[in-house]
mmCIF file with all atom_site columns, C-alpha atoms in Angstrom:
data_model
loop_
_atom_site.group_PDB
_atom_site.id
_atom_site.type_symbol
_atom_site.label_atom_id
_atom_site.label_alt_id
_atom_site.label_comp_id
_atom_site.label_asym_id
_atom_site.label_entity_id
_atom_site.label_seq_id
_atom_site.pdbx_PDB_ins_code
_atom_site.Cartn_x
_atom_site.Cartn_y
_atom_site.Cartn_z
_atom_site.occupancy
_atom_site.B_iso_or_equiv
_atom_site.pdbx_formal_charge
_atom_site.auth_seq_id
_atom_site.auth_comp_id
_atom_site.auth_asym_id
_atom_site.auth_atom_id
_atom_site.pdbx_PDB_model_num
ATOM 1   C CA . MET A 1 1   ? -22.779 -20.606 21.125  1.00 0.00 ? 193 MET A CA 1
ATOM 2   C CA . ALA A 1 2   ? -23.010 -21.022 17.371  1.00 0.00 ? 194 ALA A CA 1
ATOM 3   C CA . LEU A 1 3   ? -22.367 -18.270 15.285  1.00 0.00 ? 195 LEU A CA 1
ATOM 4   C CA . MET A 1 4   ? -24.979 -17.430 12.542  1.00 0.00 ? 196 MET A CA 1
ATOM 5   C CA . MET A 1 5   ? -23.669 -16.421 9.086   1.00 0.00 ? 197 MET A CA 1
ATOM 6   C CA . ILE A 1 6   ? -25.748 -13.580 7.459   1.00 0.00 ? 198 ILE A CA 1
ATOM 7   C CA . GLU A 1 7   ? -26.081 -13.791 3.701   1.00 0.00 ? 199 GLU A CA 1
ATOM 8   C CA . PRO A 1 8   ? -25.313 -10.406 1.900   1.00 0.00 ? 200 PRO A CA 1
ATOM 9   C CA . SER A 1 9   ? -28.689 -10.379 0.432   1.00 0.00 ? 201 SER A CA 1
ATOM 10  C CA . VAL A 1 10  ? -30.143 -10.311 3.886   1.00 0.00 ? 202 VAL A CA 1
ATOM 11  C CA . VAL A 1 11  ? -28.498 -7.095  4.635   1.00 0.00 ? 203 VAL A CA 1
ATOM 12  C CA . ALA A 1 12  ? -30.599 -4.049  4.083   1.00 0.00 ? 204 ALA A CA 1
ATOM 13  C CA . PRO A 1 13  ? -30.013 -2.403  0.745   1.00 0.00 ? 205 PRO A CA 1
ATOM 14  C CA . ASP A 1 14  ? -30.396 1.149   2.178   1.00 0.00 ? 206 ASP A CA 1
ATOM 15  C CA . LYS A 1 15  ? -27.714 0.219   4.918   1.00 0.00 ? 207 LYS A CA 1
ATOM 16  C CA . LEU A 1 16  ? -25.313 -0.819  2.144   1.00 0.00 ? 208 LEU A CA 1
ATOM 17  C CA . ALA A 1 17  ? -26.027 2.256   0.044   1.00 0.00 ? 209 ALA A CA 1
ATOM 18  C CA . ALA A 1 18  ? -25.400 4.406   3.031   1.00 0.00 ? 210 ALA A CA 1
ATOM 19  C CA . LEU A 1 19  ? -22.148 2.924   3.549   1.00 0.00 ? 211 LEU A CA 1
ATOM 20  C CA . ARG A 1 20  ? -21.082 2.982   0.006   1.00 0.00 ? 212 ARG A CA 1
ATOM 21  C CA . GLN A 1 21  ? -22.244 6.624   0.094   1.00 0.00 ? 213 GLN A CA 1
ATOM 22  C CA . ARG A 1 22  ? -19.971 7.407   3.117   1.00 0.00 ? 214 ARG A CA 1
ATOM 23  C CA . PHE A 1 23  ? -17.116 5.605   1.321   1.00 0.00 ? 215 PHE A CA 1
ATOM 24  C CA . THR A 1 24  ? -17.402 7.551   -1.901  1.00 0.00 ? 216 THR A CA 1
ATOM 25  C CA . SER A 1 25  ? -17.719 10.955  -0.109  1.00 0.00 ? 217 SER A CA 1
ATOM 26  C CA . ALA A 1 26  ? -14.500 10.130  1.745   1.00 0.00 ? 218 ALA A CA 1
ATOM 27  C CA . LEU A 1 27  ? -12.651 9.371   -1.604  1.00 0.00 ? 219 LEU A CA 1
ATOM 28  C CA . PRO A 1 28  ? -11.301 12.915  -2.108  1.00 0.00 ? 220 PRO A CA 1
ATOM 29  C CA . GLU A 1 29  ? -9.688  13.037  1.357   1.00 0.00 ? 221 GLU A CA 1
ATOM 30  C CA . ARG A 1 30  ? -8.155  9.536   0.754   1.00 0.00 ? 222 ARG A CA 1
ATOM 31  C CA . ILE A 1 31  ? -6.808  10.731  -2.558  1.00 0.00 ? 223 ILE A CA 1
ATOM 32  C CA . ASP A 1 32  ? -5.276  13.702  -0.850  1.00 0.00 ? 224 ASP A CA 1
ATOM 33  C CA . ALA A 1 33  ? -3.627  11.522  1.828   1.00 0.00 ? 225 ALA A CA 1
ATOM 34  C CA . LEU A 1 34  ? -2.184  9.494   -1.155  1.00 0.00 ? 226 LEU A CA 1
ATOM 35  C CA . GLN A 1 35  ? -0.846  12.756  -2.622  1.00 0.00 ? 227 GLN A CA 1
ATOM 36  C CA . ALA A 1 36  ? 0.736   13.552  0.573   1.00 0.00 ? 228 ALA A CA 1
ATOM 37  C CA . MET A 1 37  ? 2.452   10.222  0.884   1.00 0.00 ? 229 MET A CA 1
ATOM 38  C CA . LEU A 1 38  ? 3.506   10.507  -2.839  1.00 0.00 ? 230 LEU A CA 1
ATOM 39  C CA . ASP A 1 39  ? 5.017   14.044  -1.987  1.00 0.00 ? 231 ASP A CA 1
ATOM 40  C CA . LEU A 1 40  ? 7.062   12.370  0.980   1.00 0.00 ? 232 LEU A CA 1
ATOM 41  C CA . ALA A 1 41  ? 8.106   9.435   -1.253  1.00 0.00 ? 233 ALA A CA 1
ATOM 42  C CA . ALA A 1 42  ? 9.228   11.987  -3.902  1.00 0.00 ? 234 ALA A CA 1
ATOM 43  C CA . SER A 1 43  ? 11.453  13.749  -1.249  1.00 0.00 ? 235 SER A CA 1
ATOM 44  C CA . GLY A 1 44  ? 13.191  10.287  -0.395  1.00 0.00 ? 236 GLY A CA 1
ATOM 45  C CA . SER A 1 45  ? 10.776  8.760   2.215   1.00 0.00 ? 237 SER A CA 1
ATOM 46  C CA . PRO A 1 46  ? 10.099  5.073   1.819   1.00 0.00 ? 238 PRO A CA 1
ATOM 47  C CA . MET A 1 47  ? 7.159   4.017   -0.387  1.00 0.00 ? 239 MET A CA 1
ATOM 48  C CA . GLU A 1 48  ? 5.631   1.460   1.888   1.00 0.00 ? 240 GLU A CA 1
ATOM 49  C CA . ASP A 1 49  ? 3.016   3.768   3.427   1.00 0.00 ? 241 ASP A CA 1
ATOM 50  C CA . LEU A 1 50  ? 1.854   4.896   -0.121  1.00 0.00 ? 242 LEU A CA 1
ATOM 51  C CA . GLU A 1 51  ? 1.740   1.134   -1.137  1.00 0.00 ? 243 GLU A CA 1
ATOM 52  C CA . ARG A 1 52  ? -0.225  0.307   1.918   1.00 0.00 ? 244 ARG A CA 1
ATOM 53  C CA . LEU A 1 53  ? -2.807  3.106   1.382   1.00 0.00 ? 245 LEU A CA 1
ATOM 54  C CA . LEU A 1 54  ? -3.291  2.139   -2.298  1.00 0.00 ? 246 LEU A CA 1
ATOM 55  C CA . HIS A 1 55  ? -3.766  -1.644  -1.258  1.00 0.00 ? 247 HIS A CA 1
ATOM 56  C CA . ARG A 1 56  ? -6.319  -0.442  1.241   1.00 0.00 ? 248 ARG A CA 1
ATOM 57  C CA . LEU A 1 57  ? -8.145  1.658   -1.279  1.00 0.00 ? 249 LEU A CA 1
ATOM 58  C CA . ALA A 1 58  ? -8.085  -1.094  -3.881  1.00 0.00 ? 250 ALA A CA 1
ATOM 59  C CA . GLY A 1 59  ? -9.577  -3.518  -1.536  1.00 0.00 ? 251 GLY A CA 1
ATOM 60  C CA . SER A 1 60  ? -12.307 -1.162  -0.059  1.00 0.00 ? 252 SER A CA 1
ATOM 61  C CA . ALA A 1 61  ? -13.280 0.070   -3.494  1.00 0.00 ? 253 ALA A CA 1
ATOM 62  C CA . GLY A 1 62  ? -13.596 -3.410  -4.748  1.00 0.00 ? 254 GLY A CA 1
ATOM 63  C CA . SER A 1 63  ? -15.727 -4.428  -1.534  1.00 0.00 ? 255 SER A CA 1
ATOM 64  C CA . TYR A 1 64  ? -18.029 -1.248  -2.239  1.00 0.00 ? 256 TYR A CA 1
ATOM 65  C CA . GLY A 1 65  ? -18.604 -2.261  -5.808  1.00 0.00 ? 257 GLY A CA 1
ATOM 66  C CA . LEU A 1 66  ? -16.372 0.232   -7.369  1.00 0.00 ? 258 LEU A CA 1
ATOM 67  C CA . PRO A 1 67  ? -14.277 -1.700  -9.699  1.00 0.00 ? 259 PRO A CA 1
ATOM 68  C CA . GLU A 1 68  ? -12.807 1.244   -11.602 1.00 0.00 ? 260 GLU A CA 1
ATOM 69  C CA . ILE A 1 69  ? -11.430 2.837   -8.447  1.00 0.00 ? 261 ILE A CA 1
ATOM 70  C CA . SER A 1 70  ? -10.228 -0.592  -7.238  1.00 0.00 ? 262 SER A CA 1
ATOM 71  C CA . VAL A 1 71  ? -8.348  -1.334  -10.459 1.00 0.00 ? 263 VAL A CA 1
ATOM 72  C CA . ILE A 1 72  ? -6.659  1.993   -10.572 1.00 0.00 ? 264 ILE A CA 1
ATOM 73  C CA . ALA A 1 73  ? -5.566  1.763   -7.049  1.00 0.00 ? 265 ALA A CA 1
ATOM 74  C CA . ALA A 1 74  ? -4.369  -1.631  -7.491  1.00 0.00 ? 266 ALA A CA 1
ATOM 75  C CA . ASP A 1 75  ? -2.261  -0.389  -10.498 1.00 0.00 ? 267 ASP A CA 1
ATOM 76  C CA . GLY A 1 76  ? -0.707  2.166   -8.311  1.00 0.00 ? 268 GLY A CA 1
ATOM 77  C CA . GLU A 1 77  ? 0.124   -0.518  -5.644  1.00 0.00 ? 269 GLU A CA 1
ATOM 78  C CA . ARG A 1 78  ? 1.852   -2.655  -8.351  1.00 0.00 ? 270 ARG A CA 1
ATOM 79  C CA . VAL A 1 79  ? 3.921   0.481   -9.525  1.00 0.00 ? 271 VAL A CA 1
ATOM 80  C CA . CYS A 1 80  ? 5.026   1.127   -5.990  1.00 0.00 ? 272 CYS A CA 1
ATOM 81  C CA . CYS A 1 81  ? 6.304   -2.543  -5.525  1.00 0.00 ? 273 CYS A CA 1
ATOM 82  C CA . ASP A 1 82  ? 8.147   -2.668  -8.944  1.00 0.00 ? 274 ASP A CA 1
ATOM 83  C CA . GLU A 1 83  ? 11.732  -1.991  -7.828  1.00 0.00 ? 275 GLU A CA 1
ATOM 84  C CA . ALA A 1 84  ? 13.020  -2.947  -11.123 1.00 0.00 ? 276 ALA A CA 1
ATOM 85  C CA . VAL A 1 85  ? 11.718  0.530   -12.265 1.00 0.00 ? 277 VAL A CA 1
ATOM 86  C CA . PRO A 1 86  ? 13.611  3.637   -11.223 1.00 0.00 ? 278 PRO A CA 1
ATOM 87  C CA . ARG A 1 87  ? 12.063  5.431   -8.298  1.00 0.00 ? 279 ARG A CA 1
ATOM 88  C CA . TYR A 1 88  ? 11.741  8.698   -10.285 1.00 0.00 ? 280 TYR A CA 1
ATOM 89  C CA . VAL A 1 89  ? 9.639   6.782   -12.985 1.00 0.00 ? 281 VAL A CA 1
ATOM 90  C CA . ARG A 1 90  ? 7.490   5.162   -10.324 1.00 0.00 ? 282 ARG A CA 1
ATOM 91  C CA . ILE A 1 91  ? 6.913   8.433   -8.651  1.00 0.00 ? 283 ILE A CA 1
ATOM 92  C CA . ALA A 1 92  ? 5.805   9.971   -11.987 1.00 0.00 ? 284 ALA A CA 1
ATOM 93  C CA . ALA A 1 93  ? 3.601   6.984   -12.679 1.00 0.00 ? 285 ALA A CA 1
ATOM 94  C CA . ILE A 1 94  ? 1.810   7.164   -9.432  1.00 0.00 ? 286 ILE A CA 1
ATOM 95  C CA . ALA A 1 95  ? 1.200   10.842  -9.944  1.00 0.00 ? 287 ALA A CA 1
ATOM 96  C CA . ALA A 1 96  ? -0.559  10.090  -13.100 1.00 0.00 ? 288 ALA A CA 1
ATOM 97  C CA . ILE A 1 97  ? -2.551  7.270   -11.315 1.00 0.00 ? 289 ILE A CA 1
ATOM 98  C CA . LEU A 1 98  ? -3.567  9.751   -8.635  1.00 0.00 ? 290 LEU A CA 1
ATOM 99  C CA . GLU A 1 99  ? -4.910  11.995  -11.450 1.00 0.00 ? 291 GLU A CA 1
ATOM 100 C CA . GLU A 1 100 ? -6.814  8.983   -12.770 1.00 0.00 ? 292 GLU A CA 1
ATOM 101 C CA . LEU A 1 101 ? -8.282  8.404   -9.456  1.00 0.00 ? 293 LEU A CA 1
ATOM 102 C CA . ARG A 1 102 ? -9.312  11.928  -9.232  1.00 0.00 ? 294 ARG A CA 1
ATOM 103 C CA . ALA A 1 103 ? -11.018 11.751  -12.557 1.00 0.00 ? 295 ALA A CA 1
ATOM 104 C CA . ALA A 1 104 ? -12.800 8.579   -11.613 1.00 0.00 ? 296 ALA A CA 1
ATOM 105 C CA . CYS A 1 105 ? -13.841 10.022  -8.284  1.00 0.00 ? 297 CYS A CA 1
ATOM 106 C CA . PHE A 1 106 ? -15.178 13.165  -10.207 1.00 0.00 ? 298 PHE A CA 1
ATOM 107 C CA . SER A 1 107 ? -17.105 10.867  -12.592 1.00 0.00 ? 299 SER A CA 1
ATOM 108 C CA . LEU A 1 108 ? -18.585 8.888   -9.765  1.00 0.00 ? 300 LEU A CA 1
ATOM 109 C CA . GLU A 1 109 ? -19.652 11.990  -8.020  1.00 0.00 ? 301 GLU A CA 1
ATOM 110 C CA . ARG A 1 110 ? -21.442 13.251  -11.191 1.00 0.00 ? 302 ARG A CA 1
ATOM 111 C CA . ASN A 1 111 ? -23.155 9.896   -11.549 1.00 0.00 ? 303 ASN A CA 1
ATOM 112 C CA . CYS A 1 112 ? -24.354 9.969   -7.923  1.00 0.00 ? 304 CYS A CA 1
ATOM 113 C CA . ASP A 1 113 ? -25.635 13.607  -8.414  1.00 0.00 ? 305 ASP A CA 1
ATOM 114 C CA . ALA A 1 114 ? -27.495 12.497  -11.583 1.00 0.00 ? 306 ALA A CA 1
ATOM 115 C CA . ASN A 1 115 ? -29.360 9.748   -9.606  1.00 0.00 ? 307 ASN A CA 1
#
């Protein structure tokens, strides 16, 4: 049985829009989960789970056409990995990155409401 490849342009735009809307509406909860992981990392837990969540967010946001969210999350992932930087500095930097994500999410919600 041969597999048939579906061109992205063949996928119904309304279906893609619905998936993107579901993703964007879940962003606040994803950011809250990142904050919880950051809080754990700040109290000494390993940063791998935080890094993994940021990696997933960066990839998913890019797939849904949200480059600003993707770039910010990827920055957070890079900060997590940079063991040349003291842990407390990385924690503070990621806290600032989460604030950037919240602001971008808020901006995205406002733009969606305007349309």
